[in-house]
C-alpha cells in the first residue's frame, strides 16, 4: 500500500509529507549496508530509518509500530511516478497547502496504529 505520512518527524526529514510503499520485510531484498538513524515516530514508538551511505538518499523505514513491515521511500524507486498514495496518516499535522488529487481513500489523524495495520493488510496487493 502506498501511504503519505504527515507526522512532524517525517516532515523534518523530507521537507514535507513523506510518501512510501509498505512491504512485508520478507518480500524485500536489500544489498549493501545503509546508514541507520533511529528516532521516535509520530506513534511514539521507534522508527529505524535507513539511508544510502554515499548520497544520503532515504531508502526505507522500519517502524516498530508496524512490526514485520518496512516503508520504502518512493524516491528509492526508479519508476516512482507510477505510484499514488492511497492512505494518509497523521493528518492533524498535514501542511495546509498540501492537496489531495483524489487518490487518497483513507485518512487517519494522530495514532490509529491498529486501523493503519488493518488497512495495510487489506491493501497489500495494491502497491503497484
PDB file of C-alpha atoms in Angstrom:
ATOM      1  CA  UNK A   1       0.000   0.000   0.000  1.00  0.00           C
ATOM      2  CA  UNK A   2       1.238   3.473  -0.852  1.00  0.00           C
ATOM      3  CA  UNK A   3       0.830   5.899   2.035  1.00  0.00           C
ATOM      4  CA  UNK A   4       1.588   9.508   2.866  1.00  0.00           C
ATOM      5  CA  UNK A   5       2.854  10.311   6.364  1.00  0.00           C
ATOM      6  CA  UNK A   6       2.388  13.843   7.657  1.00  0.00           C
ATOM      7  CA  UNK A   7       3.970  13.389  11.108  1.00  0.00           C
ATOM      8  CA  UNK A   8       6.386  16.031  12.345  1.00  0.00           C
ATOM      9  CA  UNK A   9       9.397  13.691  12.170  1.00  0.00           C
ATOM     10  CA  UNK A  10       8.781  12.721   8.518  1.00  0.00           C
ATOM     11  CA  UNK A  11       8.229  16.368   7.598  1.00  0.00           C
ATOM     12  CA  UNK A  12      11.569  17.286   9.164  1.00  0.00           C
ATOM     13  CA  UNK A  13      13.402  14.510   7.310  1.00  0.00           C
ATOM     14  CA  UNK A  14      11.791  15.089   3.910  1.00  0.00           C
ATOM     15  CA  UNK A  15      10.813  18.769   3.910  1.00  0.00           C
ATOM     16  CA  UNK A  16       7.100  17.959   3.690  1.00  0.00           C
ATOM     17  CA  UNK A  17       4.981  14.806   3.736  1.00  0.00           C
ATOM     18  CA  UNK A  18       6.817  11.528   3.260  1.00  0.00           C
ATOM     19  CA  UNK A  19       5.387   9.002   0.790  1.00  0.00           C
ATOM     20  CA  UNK A  20       6.295   5.328   0.858  1.00  0.00           C
ATOM     21  CA  UNK A  21       5.249   1.838  -0.179  1.00  0.00           C
ATOM     22  CA  UNK A  22       4.686  -0.698   2.604  1.00  0.00           C
ATOM     23  CA  UNK A  23       6.032  -4.214   2.128  1.00  0.00           C
ATOM     24  CA  UNK A  24       6.467  -7.187   4.403  1.00  0.00           C
ATOM     25  CA  UNK A  25      10.126  -7.473   5.374  1.00  0.00           C
ATOM     26  CA  UNK A  26      10.291 -10.963   3.850  1.00  0.00           C
ATOM     27  CA  UNK A  27       9.209  -9.539   0.455  1.00  0.00           C
ATOM     28  CA  UNK A  28      12.189  -7.201   0.133  1.00  0.00           C
ATOM     29  CA  UNK A  29      15.801  -7.946  -0.676  1.00  0.00           C
ATOM     30  CA  UNK A  30      18.355  -5.238   0.014  1.00  0.00           C
ATOM     31  CA  UNK A  31      22.034  -5.046  -0.873  1.00  0.00           C
ATOM     32  CA  UNK A  32      24.825  -3.037   0.650  1.00  0.00           C
ATOM     33  CA  UNK A  33      24.968  -1.599   4.136  1.00  0.00           C
ATOM     34  CA  UNK A  34      22.859   1.518   4.618  1.00  0.00           C
ATOM     35  CA  UNK A  35      23.371   4.075   7.371  1.00  0.00           C
ATOM     36  CA  UNK A  36      20.703   3.961  10.064  1.00  0.00           C
ATOM     37  CA  UNK A  37      19.069   6.752  12.041  1.00  0.00           C
ATOM     38  CA  UNK A  38      16.631   5.756  14.800  1.00  0.00           C
ATOM     39  CA  UNK A  39      14.116   8.214  16.201  1.00  0.00           C
ATOM     40  CA  UNK A  40      10.713   8.362  17.853  1.00  0.00           C
ATOM     41  CA  UNK A  41       7.992   8.272  15.223  1.00  0.00           C
ATOM     42  CA  UNK A  42       4.644  10.007  15.336  1.00  0.00           C
ATOM     43  CA  UNK A  43       3.259   6.947  17.139  1.00  0.00           C
ATOM     44  CA  UNK A  44       5.736   7.468  19.981  1.00  0.00           C
ATOM     45  CA  UNK A  45       7.470   4.204  19.063  1.00  0.00           C
ATOM     46  CA  UNK A  46      10.888   3.924  17.423  1.00  0.00           C
ATOM     47  CA  UNK A  47      11.354   4.154  13.669  1.00  0.00           C
ATOM     48  CA  UNK A  48      14.598   2.855  12.140  1.00  0.00           C
ATOM     49  CA  UNK A  49      15.352   4.966   9.037  1.00  0.00           C
ATOM     50  CA  UNK A  50      17.879   3.668   6.508  1.00  0.00           C
ATOM     51  CA  UNK A  51      19.850   5.900   4.120  1.00  0.00           C
ATOM     52  CA  UNK A  52      22.371   5.415   1.325  1.00  0.00           C
ATOM     53  CA  UNK A  53      25.831   5.981   2.885  1.00  0.00           C
ATOM     54  CA  UNK A  54      27.118   7.540  -0.353  1.00  0.00           C
ATOM     55  CA  UNK A  55      24.442  10.070  -1.353  1.00  0.00           C
ATOM     56  CA  UNK A  56      22.150  10.258   1.690  1.00  0.00           C
ATOM     57  CA  UNK A  57      19.019   9.137  -0.173  1.00  0.00           C
ATOM     58  CA  UNK A  58      16.333   7.905   2.202  1.00  0.00           C
ATOM     59  CA  UNK A  59      15.778   4.236   1.316  1.00  0.00           C
ATOM     60  CA  UNK A  60      13.354   2.713   3.797  1.00  0.00           C
ATOM     61  CA  UNK A  61      11.982   2.912   7.314  1.00  0.00           C
ATOM     62  CA  UNK A  62      11.117   0.130   9.721  1.00  0.00           C
ATOM     63  CA  UNK A  63       8.576   1.437  12.257  1.00  0.00           C
ATOM     64  CA  UNK A  64       8.285  -0.613  15.439  1.00  0.00           C
ATOM     65  CA  UNK A  65       4.575   0.301  15.458  1.00  0.00           C
ATOM     66  CA  UNK A  66       4.204  -1.858  12.326  1.00  0.00           C
ATOM     67  CA  UNK A  67       6.483  -4.765  13.165  1.00  0.00           C
ATOM     68  CA  UNK A  68       7.272  -7.015  10.218  1.00  0.00           C
ATOM     69  CA  UNK A  69       6.816  -4.245   7.641  1.00  0.00           C
ATOM     70  CA  UNK A  70       9.056  -1.699   6.005  1.00  0.00           C
ATOM     71  CA  UNK A  71       8.116   1.518   4.244  1.00  0.00           C
ATOM     72  CA  UNK A  72      10.228   2.027   1.141  1.00  0.00           C
ATOM     73  CA  UNK A  73      10.623   5.688   0.187  1.00  0.00           C
ATOM     74  CA  UNK A  74       9.105   6.351  -3.245  1.00  0.00           C
ATOM     75  CA  UNK A  75      12.250   8.238  -4.214  1.00  0.00           C
ATOM     76  CA  UNK A  76      14.154   4.938  -3.973  1.00  0.00           C
ATOM     77  CA  UNK A  77      12.189   3.512  -6.932  1.00  0.00           C
ATOM     78  CA  UNK A  78      13.374   4.218 -10.493  1.00  0.00           C
ATOM     79  CA  UNK A  79       9.744   4.428 -11.669  1.00  0.00           C
ATOM     80  CA  UNK A  80       8.223   6.361  -8.745  1.00  0.00           C
ATOM     81  CA  UNK A  81       5.891   8.409 -10.992  1.00  0.00           C
ATOM     82  CA  UNK A  82       3.568   5.403 -11.298  1.00  0.00           C
ATOM     83  CA  UNK A  83       2.687   5.473  -7.585  1.00  0.00           C
ATOM     84  CA  UNK A  84      -0.043   7.468  -5.820  1.00  0.00           C
ATOM     85  CA  UNK A  85      -0.742   7.374  -2.100  1.00  0.00           C
ATOM     86  CA  UNK A  86      -3.941   5.569  -1.139  1.00  0.00           C
ATOM     87  CA  UNK A  87      -3.896   6.455   2.546  1.00  0.00           C
ATOM     88  CA  UNK A  88      -2.539   9.280   4.643  1.00  0.00           C
ATOM     89  CA  UNK A  89      -1.640   9.267   8.315  1.00  0.00           C
ATOM     90  CA  UNK A  90      -1.138  11.960  10.953  1.00  0.00           C
ATOM     91  CA  UNK A  91      -3.433  14.314   9.042  1.00  0.00           C
ATOM     92  CA  UNK A  92      -3.627  16.602  12.057  1.00  0.00           C
ATOM     93  CA  UNK A  93      -0.037  17.633  11.152  1.00  0.00           C
ATOM     94  CA  UNK A  94      -0.631  17.906   7.400  1.00  0.00           C
ATOM     95  CA  UNK A  95       0.659  21.063   5.707  1.00  0.00           C
ATOM     96  CA  UNK A  96      -2.339  23.309   4.995  1.00  0.00           C
ATOM     97  CA  UNK A  97      -1.328  23.839   1.352  1.00  0.00           C
ATOM     98  CA  UNK A  98      -0.884  20.123   0.562  1.00  0.00           C
ATOM     99  CA  UNK A  99      -3.827  18.949  -1.567  1.00  0.00           C
ATOM    100  CA  UNK A 100      -5.140  15.501  -2.473  1.00  0.00           C
ATOM    101  CA  UNK A 101      -5.523  14.802  -6.197  1.00  0.00           C
ATOM    102  CA  UNK A 102      -8.325  12.340  -5.425  1.00  0.00           C
ATOM    103  CA  UNK A 103      -6.118   9.296  -4.877  1.00  0.00           C
ATOM    104  CA  UNK A 104      -6.388   9.276  -1.053  1.00  0.00           C
ATOM    105  CA  UNK A 105      -9.071   6.804   0.057  1.00  0.00           C
ATOM    106  CA  UNK A 106      -8.336   6.633   3.805  1.00  0.00           C
ATOM    107  CA  UNK A 107      -7.165   9.334   6.225  1.00  0.00           C
ATOM    108  CA  UNK A 108      -6.122   8.966   9.851  1.00  0.00           C
ATOM    109  CA  UNK A 109      -5.272  11.590  12.442  1.00  0.00           C
ATOM    110  CA  UNK A 110      -2.616  11.042  15.095  1.00  0.00           C
ATOM    111  CA  UNK A 111      -2.305   7.458  16.323  1.00  0.00           C
ATOM    112  CA  UNK A 112      -4.712   4.907  14.809  1.00  0.00           C
ATOM    113  CA  UNK A 113      -1.972   2.256  14.621  1.00  0.00           C
ATOM    114  CA  UNK A 114      -4.429  -0.674  14.713  1.00  0.00           C
ATOM    115  CA  UNK A 115      -6.542   0.891  11.956  1.00  0.00           C
ATOM    116  CA  UNK A 116      -3.470   1.500   9.803  1.00  0.00           C
ATOM    117  CA  UNK A 117      -2.301  -2.090  10.170  1.00  0.00           C
ATOM    118  CA  UNK A 118      -5.749  -3.399   9.235  1.00  0.00           C
ATOM    119  CA  UNK A 119      -5.886  -1.118   6.178  1.00  0.00           C
ATOM    120  CA  UNK A 120      -2.373  -2.197   5.216  1.00  0.00           C
ATOM    121  CA  UNK A 121      -3.263  -5.874   5.398  1.00  0.00           C
ATOM    122  CA  UNK A 122      -6.399  -5.331   3.301  1.00  0.00           C
ATOM    123  CA  UNK A 123      -4.495  -3.449   0.597  1.00  0.00           C
ATOM    124  CA  UNK A 124      -1.165  -5.256   0.255  1.00  0.00           C
ATOM    125  CA  UNK A 125      -1.976  -6.220  -3.333  1.00  0.00           C
ATOM    126  CA  UNK A 126      -2.422  -2.569  -4.400  1.00  0.00           C
ATOM    127  CA  UNK A 127       1.212  -1.473  -4.197  1.00  0.00           C
ATOM    128  CA  UNK A 128       1.865  -1.324  -7.891  1.00  0.00           C
TER     129      UNK A 128
END
